[in-house]
Amino acid sequence: MEFPVFVIPLFVLFAIWYLTFSATRLDRLHQRVETSWANLDAILQRRASLALELTHFPETDPAANLLLTEAAHHARNADISVRSEAESALTGALLLLRDESWLVEKHPDLFEELDQLTERLKVGISLHLEGVSAARARRSKLIYRVFRLAGKAPLPVKYAFEDDSLVEVQR
Amino acid sequence: MKIGLISPYAWDVPGGVQAHIRDLAYHYLDQGHQISVLAPASDESSIVEDFVVSAGRPVAIPYNGAVARVLFGPVAASRVRQWVAGGDFDVLHLHEPAIPSLSLLACSIAEGPLVGTFHAAAPRQKVTFAIAPFLEPVIEKLRARIAVSEIARETLRIHLDTDAVVIPNGISKEFFEKAEANPTWRRDLTIGFIGRFSEPRKGLNVLLEAFPRIALALPEVRLLIAGPGEGVEAMESVYPALRSRITFLGRIDDQAKASLLKSISVYVAPNTGGESFGIILTEAMASGVPIVASDIPAFSQLLEDGKYGLLFENENSSDLADKLIRLLKDNDLAQRYSQSGLDHAARFDWNQVGDEIMNVYLHARGEDERVTLLSEARPWSRLFTRGEEE
């Protein structure tokens, strides 16, 4: 039996389709990570500026003030590699203030917003981490590496946010 | 915000998912959001809500121990495409996108801020594993996944290897808390049961088996059963002498359900499995009625291992009888469960649940992003458009 030649172009067509399809999938995952990071970043920035607002109150004692100011500035300007560390430090600083019940009573709005932000952060972090692991898992597959389907997109980074410490801010 | 919601099941057939979507829609409408719901409907004229768009007549398929009315196919796909294109949504919220339904269609057709809620809890199923490779690229498009319980989340993890945020189903706490008891139902020692009792998984058999023992210990006890179906058949398994103690109320509306919950002394949920959440238990809690429920995973989780209701061993009718007798005899215990249930019900109020879902929407959506149609919805057209771009 003769080899059916028409199979070859069909196969090539299928291969092209499969590669574009796979590339689109990965592209979409990258987009998801970017979106979740942008949203997460916005909340973290808002939290840092809330923390700075707290330092402007005359009631906060100077030591806490200094700690908070530094933590907030650090978190705001942190490089991506040390970002999660800086955010955790800010969480710790905020936690100290959260225990001062008289301060909380004096500025209920501010602390309420802080609690809401924490709630949103928890969801944001888990969604972001989920997206990152999905994208990374896909990129590590053979076909993506052989055909370099990720192109020039940077590998999504996993941020080691300490979820538990964030939860505590709420109490 | 402009939100599009998709129901996989027929809108004119009562069901948990449909009720969830309707309540969520009303909740967001009250908050000033714009809502459109796309759902199959057997009879379009029966739709009373003006925000619901019908996608056509569904077909009935057996699924997860019940009959699901879903819609699929090329005609449905074009309806979904039309609706998505015309909607200009900020967020598209798909319910149960992992079964062949409008939600799955929408998930494959649309692109952008897509959120999916997974309601079902199912044991490992070969069928799901078989279609998982085809589902994965579609489900992957969801920016965020919501599971209604830990059990639903586990199901998702096993079958589709993806994680989800757990947000419970919502209820209107006030509606159940403020309902009035019905004087004809109101009497001491009344046990209540609500559900499609003709389905074996709802566990009415277990309750009817337990009933003689309860009646022996408490001769005054009565049983009220509400839900669609014929009571005559179920009644045949009951001793003739006890039949006068059991009343079938037939299908009841939400108002009647709330007043039934207010009228009874204990609510019993003998379900034998297949449940992923148990909305009726949250409603019973909001009504302040103590609960006896089977210890299936969904109920154990909802009642936090017996903190908010008495659990009995699943399908064990003598254990059920013991627990019911205990609760009906011990007023203090009943009072305690009633109070703790009332407190816990706030967790499931729409004010809380709606905010949590909105938070997920916000996380799923990039700045100024909209839901769009996948311009290359078909593989071959994708090939050509790609070629032109490059």
PDB file of N, CA and C in Angstrom, chain B residues 264-357:
ATOM      1  N   ILE B 264     -41.799  24.650  63.579  1.00  0.00           N
ATOM      2  CA  ILE B 264     -41.426  23.315  64.046  1.00  0.00           C
ATOM      3  C   ILE B 264     -40.473  23.386  65.243  1.00  0.00           C
ATOM      4  N   SER B 265     -40.355  22.264  65.972  1.00  0.00           N
ATOM      5  CA  SER B 265     -39.459  22.257  67.133  1.00  0.00           C
ATOM      6  C   SER B 265     -38.064  21.771  66.780  1.00  0.00           C
ATOM      7  N   VAL B 266     -37.937  20.984  65.708  1.00  0.00           N
ATOM      8  CA  VAL B 266     -36.611  20.552  65.285  1.00  0.00           C
ATOM      9  C   VAL B 266     -36.634  20.297  63.778  1.00  0.00           C
ATOM     10  N   TYR B 267     -35.542  20.666  63.113  1.00  0.00           N
ATOM     11  CA  TYR B 267     -35.439  20.385  61.691  1.00  0.00           C
ATOM     12  C   TYR B 267     -34.512  19.196  61.497  1.00  0.00           C
ATOM     13  N   VAL B 268     -34.921  18.249  60.638  1.00  0.00           N
ATOM     14  CA  VAL B 268     -34.080  17.079  60.420  1.00  0.00           C
ATOM     15  C   VAL B 268     -33.633  16.991  58.956  1.00  0.00           C
ATOM     16  N   ALA B 269     -32.333  16.732  58.758  1.00  0.00           N
ATOM     17  CA  ALA B 269     -31.759  16.597  57.412  1.00  0.00           C
ATOM     18  C   ALA B 269     -31.068  15.250  57.320  1.00  0.00           C
ATOM     19  N   PRO B 270     -31.805  14.193  56.920  1.00  0.00           N
ATOM     20  CA  PRO B 270     -31.230  12.845  56.901  1.00  0.00           C
ATOM     21  C   PRO B 270     -30.534  12.490  55.596  1.00  0.00           C
ATOM     22  N   ASN B 271     -30.152  13.482  54.787  1.00  0.00           N
ATOM     23  CA  ASN B 271     -29.563  13.232  53.464  1.00  0.00           C
ATOM     24  C   ASN B 271     -28.438  12.213  53.532  1.00  0.00           C
ATOM     25  N   THR B 272     -28.406  11.316  52.544  1.00  0.00           N
ATOM     26  CA  THR B 272     -27.410  10.249  52.582  1.00  0.00           C
ATOM     27  C   THR B 272     -26.164  10.551  51.757  1.00  0.00           C
ATOM     28  N   GLY B 273     -26.153  11.632  51.014  1.00  0.00           N
ATOM     29  CA  GLY B 273     -24.953  11.978  50.248  1.00  0.00           C
ATOM     30  C   GLY B 273     -25.285  12.850  49.062  1.00  0.00           C
ATOM     31  N   GLY B 274     -24.266  13.171  48.266  1.00  0.00           N
ATOM     32  CA  GLY B 274     -24.490  13.967  47.066  1.00  0.00           C
ATOM     33  C   GLY B 274     -24.710  15.439  47.333  1.00  0.00           C
ATOM     34  N   GLU B 275     -24.636  15.846  48.599  1.00  0.00           N
ATOM     35  CA  GLU B 275     -24.824  17.274  48.915  1.00  0.00           C
ATOM     36  C   GLU B 275     -23.449  17.934  48.921  1.00  0.00           C
ATOM     37  N   SER B 276     -23.388  19.169  48.449  1.00  0.00           N
ATOM     38  CA  SER B 276     -22.117  19.864  48.554  1.00  0.00           C
ATOM     39  C   SER B 276     -22.205  21.006  49.550  1.00  0.00           C
ATOM     40  N   PHE B 277     -23.406  21.458  49.879  1.00  0.00           N
ATOM     41  CA  PHE B 277     -23.490  22.588  50.799  1.00  0.00           C
ATOM     42  C   PHE B 277     -24.560  22.387  51.863  1.00  0.00           C
ATOM     43  N   GLY B 278     -25.823  22.405  51.504  1.00  0.00           N
ATOM     44  CA  GLY B 278     -26.901  22.260  52.483  1.00  0.00           C
ATOM     45  C   GLY B 278     -27.504  23.590  52.877  1.00  0.00           C
ATOM     46  N   ILE B 279     -28.012  24.322  51.871  1.00  0.00           N
ATOM     47  CA  ILE B 279     -28.546  25.667  52.116  1.00  0.00           C
ATOM     48  C   ILE B 279     -29.687  25.617  53.124  1.00  0.00           C
ATOM     49  N   ILE B 280     -30.473  24.518  53.114  1.00  0.00           N
ATOM     50  CA  ILE B 280     -31.628  24.437  54.007  1.00  0.00           C
ATOM     51  C   ILE B 280     -31.181  24.490  55.471  1.00  0.00           C
ATOM     52  N   LEU B 281     -29.994  23.986  55.753  1.00  0.00           N
ATOM     53  CA  LEU B 281     -29.506  24.037  57.135  1.00  0.00           C
ATOM     54  C   LEU B 281     -29.211  25.471  57.563  1.00  0.00           C
ATOM     55  N   THR B 282     -28.667  26.270  56.639  1.00  0.00           N
ATOM     56  CA  THR B 282     -28.402  27.667  57.000  1.00  0.00           C
ATOM     57  C   THR B 282     -29.720  28.399  57.213  1.00  0.00           C
ATOM     58  N   GLU B 283     -30.734  28.034  56.418  1.00  0.00           N
ATOM     59  CA  GLU B 283     -32.046  28.657  56.581  1.00  0.00           C
ATOM     60  C   GLU B 283     -32.668  28.261  57.914  1.00  0.00           C
ATOM     61  N   ALA B 284     -32.506  26.984  58.281  1.00  0.00           N
ATOM     62  CA  ALA B 284     -33.021  26.529  59.578  1.00  0.00           C
ATOM     63  C   ALA B 284     -32.308  27.270  60.709  1.00  0.00           C
ATOM     64  N   MET B 285     -30.991  27.449  60.561  1.00  0.00           N
ATOM     65  CA  MET B 285     -30.232  28.183  61.584  1.00  0.00           C
ATOM     66  C   MET B 285     -30.748  29.604  61.718  1.00  0.00           C
ATOM     67  N   ALA B 286     -30.979  30.258  60.552  1.00  0.00           N
ATOM     68  CA  ALA B 286     -31.454  31.639  60.583  1.00  0.00           C
ATOM     69  C   ALA B 286     -32.841  31.739  61.208  1.00  0.00           C
ATOM     70  N   SER B 287     -33.619  30.658  61.133  1.00  0.00           N
ATOM     71  CA  SER B 287     -34.941  30.653  61.746  1.00  0.00           C
ATOM     72  C   SER B 287     -34.866  30.372  63.235  1.00  0.00           C
ATOM     73  N   GLY B 288     -33.714  29.952  63.698  1.00  0.00           N
ATOM     74  CA  GLY B 288     -33.552  29.651  65.102  1.00  0.00           C
ATOM     75  C   GLY B 288     -34.110  28.301  65.495  1.00  0.00           C
ATOM     76  N   VAL B 289     -34.224  27.375  64.549  1.00  0.00           N
ATOM     77  CA  VAL B 289     -34.721  26.042  64.894  1.00  0.00           C
ATOM     78  C   VAL B 289     -33.515  25.102  65.022  1.00  0.00           C
ATOM     79  N   PRO B 290     -33.484  24.301  66.089  1.00  0.00           N
ATOM     80  CA  PRO B 290     -32.364  23.365  66.245  1.00  0.00           C
ATOM     81  C   PRO B 290     -32.384  22.297  65.157  1.00  0.00           C
ATOM     82  N   ILE B 291     -31.190  21.774  64.842  1.00  0.00           N
ATOM     83  CA  ILE B 291     -31.041  20.879  63.691  1.00  0.00           C
ATOM     84  C   ILE B 291     -30.503  19.522  64.118  1.00  0.00           C
ATOM     85  N   VAL B 292     -31.059  18.459  63.518  1.00  0.00           N
ATOM     86  CA  VAL B 292     -30.425  17.141  63.568  1.00  0.00           C
ATOM     87  C   VAL B 292     -30.115  16.778  62.123  1.00  0.00           C
ATOM     88  N   ALA B 293     -28.835  16.475  61.833  1.00  0.00           N
ATOM     89  CA  ALA B 293     -28.451  16.204  60.448  1.00  0.00           C
ATOM     90  C   ALA B 293     -27.527  15.004  60.382  1.00  0.00           C
ATOM     91  N   SER B 294     -27.513  14.343  59.214  1.00  0.00           N
ATOM     92  CA  SER B 294     -26.602  13.221  59.013  1.00  0.00           C
ATOM     93  C   SER B 294     -25.175  13.760  58.953  1.00  0.00           C
ATOM     94  N   ASP B 295     -24.200  12.900  59.286  1.00  0.00           N
ATOM     95  CA  ASP B 295     -22.820  13.388  59.358  1.00  0.00           C
ATOM     96  C   ASP B 295     -22.095  13.261  58.024  1.00  0.00           C
ATOM     97  N   ILE B 296     -22.784  13.502  56.904  1.00  0.00           N
ATOM     98  CA  ILE B 296     -22.105  13.513  55.609  1.00  0.00           C
ATOM     99  C   ILE B 296     -21.163  14.728  55.590  1.00  0.00           C
ATOM    100  N   PRO B 297     -20.078  14.680  54.775  1.00  0.00           N
ATOM    101  CA  PRO B 297     -19.048  15.724  54.849  1.00  0.00           C
ATOM    102  C   PRO B 297     -19.600  17.154  54.769  1.00  0.00           C
ATOM    103  N   ALA B 298     -20.544  17.389  53.830  1.00  0.00           N
ATOM    104  CA  ALA B 298     -21.040  18.755  53.658  1.00  0.00           C
ATOM    105  C   ALA B 298     -21.697  19.267  54.943  1.00  0.00           C
ATOM    106  N   PHE B 299     -22.488  18.443  55.575  1.00  0.00           N
ATOM    107  CA  PHE B 299     -23.208  18.874  56.777  1.00  0.00           C
ATOM    108  C   PHE B 299     -22.268  18.994  57.977  1.00  0.00           C
ATOM    109  N   SER B 300     -21.336  18.038  58.107  1.00  0.00           N
ATOM    110  CA  SER B 300     -20.378  18.130  59.211  1.00  0.00           C
ATOM    111  C   SER B 300     -19.614  19.440  59.138  1.00  0.00           C
ATOM    112  N   GLN B 301     -19.255  19.805  57.895  1.00  0.00           N
ATOM    113  CA  GLN B 301     -18.483  21.028  57.737  1.00  0.00           C
ATOM    114  C   GLN B 301     -19.339  22.256  58.053  1.00  0.00           C
ATOM    115  N   LEU B 302     -20.552  22.262  57.528  1.00  0.00           N
ATOM    116  CA  LEU B 302     -21.438  23.409  57.720  1.00  0.00           C
ATOM    117  C   LEU B 302     -21.773  23.593  59.198  1.00  0.00           C
ATOM    118  N   LEU B 303     -22.007  22.493  59.894  1.00  0.00           N
ATOM    119  CA  LEU B 303     -22.380  22.565  61.309  1.00  0.00           C
ATOM    120  C   LEU B 303     -21.148  22.475  62.205  1.00  0.00           C
ATOM    121  N   GLU B 304     -19.968  22.587  61.603  1.00  0.00           N
ATOM    122  CA  GLU B 304     -18.691  22.526  62.305  1.00  0.00           C
ATOM    123  C   GLU B 304     -18.650  21.390  63.319  1.00  0.00           C
ATOM    124  N   ASP B 305     -18.833  20.178  62.808  1.00  0.00           N
ATOM    125  CA  ASP B 305     -18.742  18.947  63.597  1.00  0.00           C
ATOM    126  C   ASP B 305     -19.651  18.934  64.810  1.00  0.00           C
ATOM    127  N   GLY B 306     -20.828  19.458  64.634  1.00  0.00           N
ATOM    128  CA  GLY B 306     -21.812  19.349  65.709  1.00  0.00           C
ATOM    129  C   GLY B 306     -21.909  20.568  66.604  1.00  0.00           C
ATOM    130  N   LYS B 307     -21.143  21.618  66.278  1.00  0.00           N
ATOM    131  CA  LYS B 307     -21.193  22.830  67.101  1.00  0.00           C
ATOM    132  C   LYS B 307     -22.531  23.546  66.929  1.00  0.00           C
ATOM    133  N   TYR B 308     -23.073  23.491  65.721  1.00  0.00           N
ATOM    134  CA  TYR B 308     -24.304  24.234  65.435  1.00  0.00           C
ATOM    135  C   TYR B 308     -25.496  23.325  65.157  1.00  0.00           C
ATOM    136  N   GLY B 309     -25.373  22.052  65.467  1.00  0.00           N
ATOM    137  CA  GLY B 309     -26.475  21.120  65.257  1.00  0.00           C
ATOM    138  C   GLY B 309     -26.028  19.728  65.633  1.00  0.00           C
ATOM    139  N   LEU B 310     -26.994  18.876  65.946  1.00  0.00           N
ATOM    140  CA  LEU B 310     -26.674  17.518  66.377  1.00  0.00           C
ATOM    141  C   LEU B 310     -26.485  16.641  65.136  1.00  0.00           C
ATOM    142  N   LEU B 311     -25.370  15.897  65.082  1.00  0.00           N
ATOM    143  CA  LEU B 311     -25.113  15.026  63.932  1.00  0.00           C
ATOM    144  C   LEU B 311     -25.391  13.575  64.304  1.00  0.00           C
ATOM    145  N   PHE B 312     -25.976  12.837  63.373  1.00  0.00           N
ATOM    146  CA  PHE B 312     -26.144  11.396  63.602  1.00  0.00           C
ATOM    147  C   PHE B 312     -25.413  10.638  62.512  1.00  0.00           C
ATOM    148  N   GLU B 313     -25.139   9.373  62.780  1.00  0.00           N
ATOM    149  CA  GLU B 313     -24.385   8.571  61.824  1.00  0.00           C
ATOM    150  C   GLU B 313     -25.218   8.363  60.569  1.00  0.00           C
ATOM    151  N   ASN B 314     -24.625   8.666  59.421  1.00  0.00           N
ATOM    152  CA  ASN B 314     -25.341   8.616  58.150  1.00  0.00           C
ATOM    153  C   ASN B 314     -26.005   7.254  57.918  1.00  0.00           C
ATOM    154  N   GLU B 315     -27.275   7.278  57.496  1.00  0.00           N
ATOM    155  CA  GLU B 315     -28.070   6.095  57.162  1.00  0.00           C
ATOM    156  C   GLU B 315     -28.348   5.186  58.359  1.00  0.00           C
ATOM    157  N   ASN B 316     -28.041   5.669  59.561  1.00  0.00           N
ATOM    158  CA  ASN B 316     -28.309   4.867  60.752  1.00  0.00           C
ATOM    159  C   ASN B 316     -29.583   5.400  61.418  1.00  0.00           C
ATOM    160  N   SER B 317     -30.711   4.708  61.168  1.00  0.00           N
ATOM    161  CA  SER B 317     -31.987   5.267  61.620  1.00  0.00           C
ATOM    162  C   SER B 317     -32.148   5.193  63.141  1.00  0.00           C
ATOM    163  N   SER B 318     -31.509   4.206  63.797  1.00  0.00           N
ATOM    164  CA  SER B 318     -31.688   4.165  65.249  1.00  0.00           C
ATOM    165  C   SER B 318     -30.887   5.282  65.913  1.00  0.00           C
ATOM    166  N   ASP B 319     -29.720   5.613  65.343  1.00  0.00           N
ATOM    167  CA  ASP B 319     -28.972   6.754  65.861  1.00  0.00           C
ATOM    168  C   ASP B 319     -29.767   8.039  65.657  1.00  0.00           C
ATOM    169  N   LEU B 320     -30.401   8.157  64.483  1.00  0.00           N
ATOM    170  CA  LEU B 320     -31.234   9.333  64.209  1.00  0.00           C
ATOM    171  C   LEU B 320     -32.353   9.437  65.246  1.00  0.00           C
ATOM    172  N   ALA B 321     -33.005   8.286  65.536  1.00  0.00           N
ATOM    173  CA  ALA B 321     -34.090   8.291  66.523  1.00  0.00           C
ATOM    174  C   ALA B 321     -33.578   8.759  67.885  1.00  0.00           C
ATOM    175  N   ASP B 322     -32.410   8.228  68.289  1.00  0.00           N
ATOM    176  CA  ASP B 322     -31.836   8.613  69.586  1.00  0.00           C
ATOM    177  C   ASP B 322     -31.610  10.123  69.670  1.00  0.00           C
ATOM    178  N   LYS B 323     -30.992  10.659  68.591  1.00  0.00           N
ATOM    179  CA  LYS B 323     -30.636  12.078  68.609  1.00  0.00           C
ATOM    180  C   LYS B 323     -31.885  12.958  68.621  1.00  0.00           C
ATOM    181  N   LEU B 324     -32.896  12.542  67.858  1.00  0.00           N
ATOM    182  CA  LEU B 324     -34.128  13.337  67.809  1.00  0.00           C
ATOM    183  C   LEU B 324     -34.838  13.321  69.165  1.00  0.00           C
ATOM    184  N   ILE B 325     -34.888  12.149  69.772  1.00  0.00           N
ATOM    185  CA  ILE B 325     -35.543  12.040  71.082  1.00  0.00           C
ATOM    186  C   ILE B 325     -34.810  12.905  72.098  1.00  0.00           C
ATOM    187  N   ARG B 326     -33.471  12.839  72.038  1.00  0.00           N
ATOM    188  CA  ARG B 326     -32.664  13.610  72.988  1.00  0.00           C
ATOM    189  C   ARG B 326     -32.963  15.102  72.857  1.00  0.00           C
ATOM    190  N   LEU B 327     -32.975  15.561  71.610  1.00  0.00           N
ATOM    191  CA  LEU B 327     -33.177  16.996  71.382  1.00  0.00           C
ATOM    192  C   LEU B 327     -34.602  17.420  71.745  1.00  0.00           C
ATOM    193  N   LEU B 328     -35.575  16.561  71.455  1.00  0.00           N
ATOM    194  CA  LEU B 328     -36.965  16.925  71.737  1.00  0.00           C
ATOM    195  C   LEU B 328     -37.254  16.907  73.236  1.00  0.00           C
ATOM    196  N   LYS B 329     -36.503  16.095  73.994  1.00  0.00           N
ATOM    197  CA  LYS B 329     -36.741  16.011  75.435  1.00  0.00           C
ATOM    198  C   LYS B 329     -35.980  17.080  76.210  1.00  0.00           C
ATOM    199  N   ASP B 330     -34.818  17.453  75.680  1.00  0.00           N
ATOM    200  CA  ASP B 330     -33.937  18.371  76.418  1.00  0.00           C
ATOM    201  C   ASP B 330     -34.111  19.797  75.912  1.00  0.00           C
ATOM    202  N   ASN B 331     -34.899  20.565  76.650  1.00  0.00           N
ATOM    203  CA  ASN B 331     -35.181  21.930  76.209  1.00  0.00           C
ATOM    204  C   ASN B 331     -33.954  22.824  76.221  1.00  0.00           C
ATOM    205  N   ASP B 332     -33.108  22.633  77.225  1.00  0.00           N
ATOM    206  CA  ASP B 332     -31.899  23.462  77.320  1.00  0.00           C
ATOM    207  C   ASP B 332     -31.001  23.258  76.109  1.00  0.00           C
ATOM    208  N   LEU B 333     -30.843  21.980  75.749  1.00  0.00           N
ATOM    209  CA  LEU B 333     -29.991  21.652  74.605  1.00  0.00           C
ATOM    210  C   LEU B 333     -30.564  22.281  73.330  1.00  0.00           C
ATOM    211  N   ALA B 334     -31.860  22.147  73.157  1.00  0.00           N
ATOM    212  CA  ALA B 334     -32.506  22.721  71.974  1.00  0.00           C
ATOM    213  C   ALA B 334     -32.302  24.225  71.942  1.00  0.00           C
ATOM    214  N   GLN B 335     -32.444  24.850  73.100  1.00  0.00           N
ATOM    215  CA  GLN B 335     -32.278  26.297  73.205  1.00  0.00           C
ATOM    216  C   GLN B 335     -30.857  26.711  72.817  1.00  0.00           C
ATOM    217  N   ARG B 336     -29.898  25.920  73.297  1.00  0.00           N
ATOM    218  CA  ARG B 336     -28.492  26.237  72.996  1.00  0.00           C
ATOM    219  C   ARG B 336     -28.219  26.157  71.498  1.00  0.00           C
ATOM    220  N   TYR B 337     -28.702  25.089  70.870  1.00  0.00           N
ATOM    221  CA  TYR B 337     -28.492  24.940  69.431  1.00  0.00           C
ATOM    222  C   TYR B 337     -29.208  26.037  68.654  1.00  0.00           C
ATOM    223  N   SER B 338     -30.379  26.396  69.123  1.00  0.00           N
ATOM    224  CA  SER B 338     -31.130  27.452  68.462  1.00  0.00           C
ATOM    225  C   SER B 338     -30.329  28.755  68.463  1.00  0.00           C
ATOM    226  N   GLN B 339     -29.763  29.092  69.634  1.00  0.00           N
ATOM    227  CA  GLN B 339     -29.033  30.349  69.760  1.00  0.00           C
ATOM    228  C   GLN B 339     -27.736  30.331  68.955  1.00  0.00           C
ATOM    229  N   SER B 340     -26.972  29.235  69.069  1.00  0.00           N
ATOM    230  CA  SER B 340     -25.692  29.189  68.357  1.00  0.00           C
ATOM    231  C   SER B 340     -25.945  29.196  66.850  1.00  0.00           C
ATOM    232  N   GLY B 341     -27.033  28.566  66.407  1.00  0.00           N
ATOM    233  CA  GLY B 341     -27.382  28.577  64.988  1.00  0.00           C
ATOM    234  C   GLY B 341     -27.695  29.979  64.505  1.00  0.00           C
ATOM    235  N   LEU B 342     -28.455  30.690  65.309  1.00  0.00           N
ATOM    236  CA  LEU B 342     -28.807  32.072  64.951  1.00  0.00           C
ATOM    237  C   LEU B 342     -27.554  32.923  64.777  1.00  0.00           C
ATOM    238  N   ASP B 343     -26.606  32.761  65.694  1.00  0.00           N
ATOM    239  CA  ASP B 343     -25.360  33.541  65.602  1.00  0.00           C
ATOM    240  C   ASP B 343     -24.582  33.170  64.342  1.00  0.00           C
ATOM    241  N   HIS B 344     -24.519  31.865  64.083  1.00  0.00           N
ATOM    242  CA  HIS B 344     -23.715  31.377  62.970  1.00  0.00           C
ATOM    243  C   HIS B 344     -24.324  31.784  61.621  1.00  0.00           C
ATOM    244  N   ALA B 345     -25.651  31.957  61.585  1.00  0.00           N
ATOM    245  CA  ALA B 345     -26.334  32.239  60.321  1.00  0.00           C
ATOM    246  C   ALA B 345     -25.861  33.548  59.682  1.00  0.00           C
ATOM    247  N   ALA B 346     -25.374  34.473  60.514  1.00  0.00           N
ATOM    248  CA  ALA B 346     -24.917  35.757  59.975  1.00  0.00           C
ATOM    249  C   ALA B 346     -23.783  35.563  58.968  1.00  0.00           C
ATOM    250  N   ARG B 347     -23.018  34.490  59.165  1.00  0.00           N
ATOM    251  CA  ARG B 347     -21.913  34.181  58.259  1.00  0.00           C
ATOM    252  C   ARG B 347     -22.416  33.979  56.827  1.00  0.00           C
ATOM    253  N   PHE B 348     -23.687  33.534  56.700  1.00  0.00           N
ATOM    254  CA  PHE B 348     -24.217  33.182  55.382  1.00  0.00           C
ATOM    255  C   PHE B 348     -25.143  34.247  54.819  1.00  0.00           C
ATOM    256  N   ASP B 349     -25.252  35.361  55.521  1.00  0.00           N
ATOM    257  CA  ASP B 349     -26.134  36.409  55.026  1.00  0.00           C
ATOM    258  C   ASP B 349     -25.554  37.025  53.752  1.00  0.00           C
ATOM    259  N   TRP B 350     -26.460  37.464  52.863  1.00  0.00           N
ATOM    260  CA  TRP B 350     -25.992  38.027  51.588  1.00  0.00           C
ATOM    261  C   TRP B 350     -25.076  39.225  51.785  1.00  0.00           C
ATOM    262  N   ASN B 351     -25.286  39.986  52.850  1.00  0.00           N
ATOM    263  CA  ASN B 351     -24.414  41.147  53.071  1.00  0.00           C
ATOM    264  C   ASN B 351     -22.958  40.728  53.172  1.00  0.00           C
ATOM    265  N   GLN B 352     -22.736  39.583  53.795  1.00  0.00           N
ATOM    266  CA  GLN B 352     -21.376  39.073  53.940  1.00  0.00           C
ATOM    267  C   GLN B 352     -20.941  38.369  52.651  1.00  0.00           C
ATOM    268  N   VAL B 353     -21.762  37.435  52.185  1.00  0.00           N
ATOM    269  CA  VAL B 353     -21.415  36.610  51.028  1.00  0.00           C
ATOM    270  C   VAL B 353     -21.285  37.463  49.756  1.00  0.00           C
ATOM    271  N   GLY B 354     -22.203  38.426  49.592  1.00  0.00           N
ATOM    272  CA  GLY B 354     -22.162  39.302  48.417  1.00  0.00           C
ATOM    273  C   GLY B 354     -20.868  40.095  48.352  1.00  0.00           C
ATOM    274  N   ASP B 355     -20.420  40.596  49.496  1.00  0.00           N
ATOM    275  CA  ASP B 355     -19.159  41.354  49.533  1.00  0.00           C
ATOM    276  C   ASP B 355     -17.978  40.472  49.149  1.00  0.00           C
ATOM    277  N   GLU B 356     -18.020  39.240  49.631  1.00  0.00           N
ATOM    278  CA  GLU B 356     -16.909  38.330  49.336  1.00  0.00           C
ATOM    279  C   GLU B 356     -16.840  38.010  47.846  1.00  0.00           C
ATOM    280  N   ILE B 357     -18.019  37.807  47.241  1.00  0.00           N
ATOM    281  CA  ILE B 357     -18.031  37.500  45.804  1.00  0.00           C
ATOM    282  C   ILE B 357     -17.584  38.722  45.007  1.00  0.00           C
TER     283      ILE B 357
END
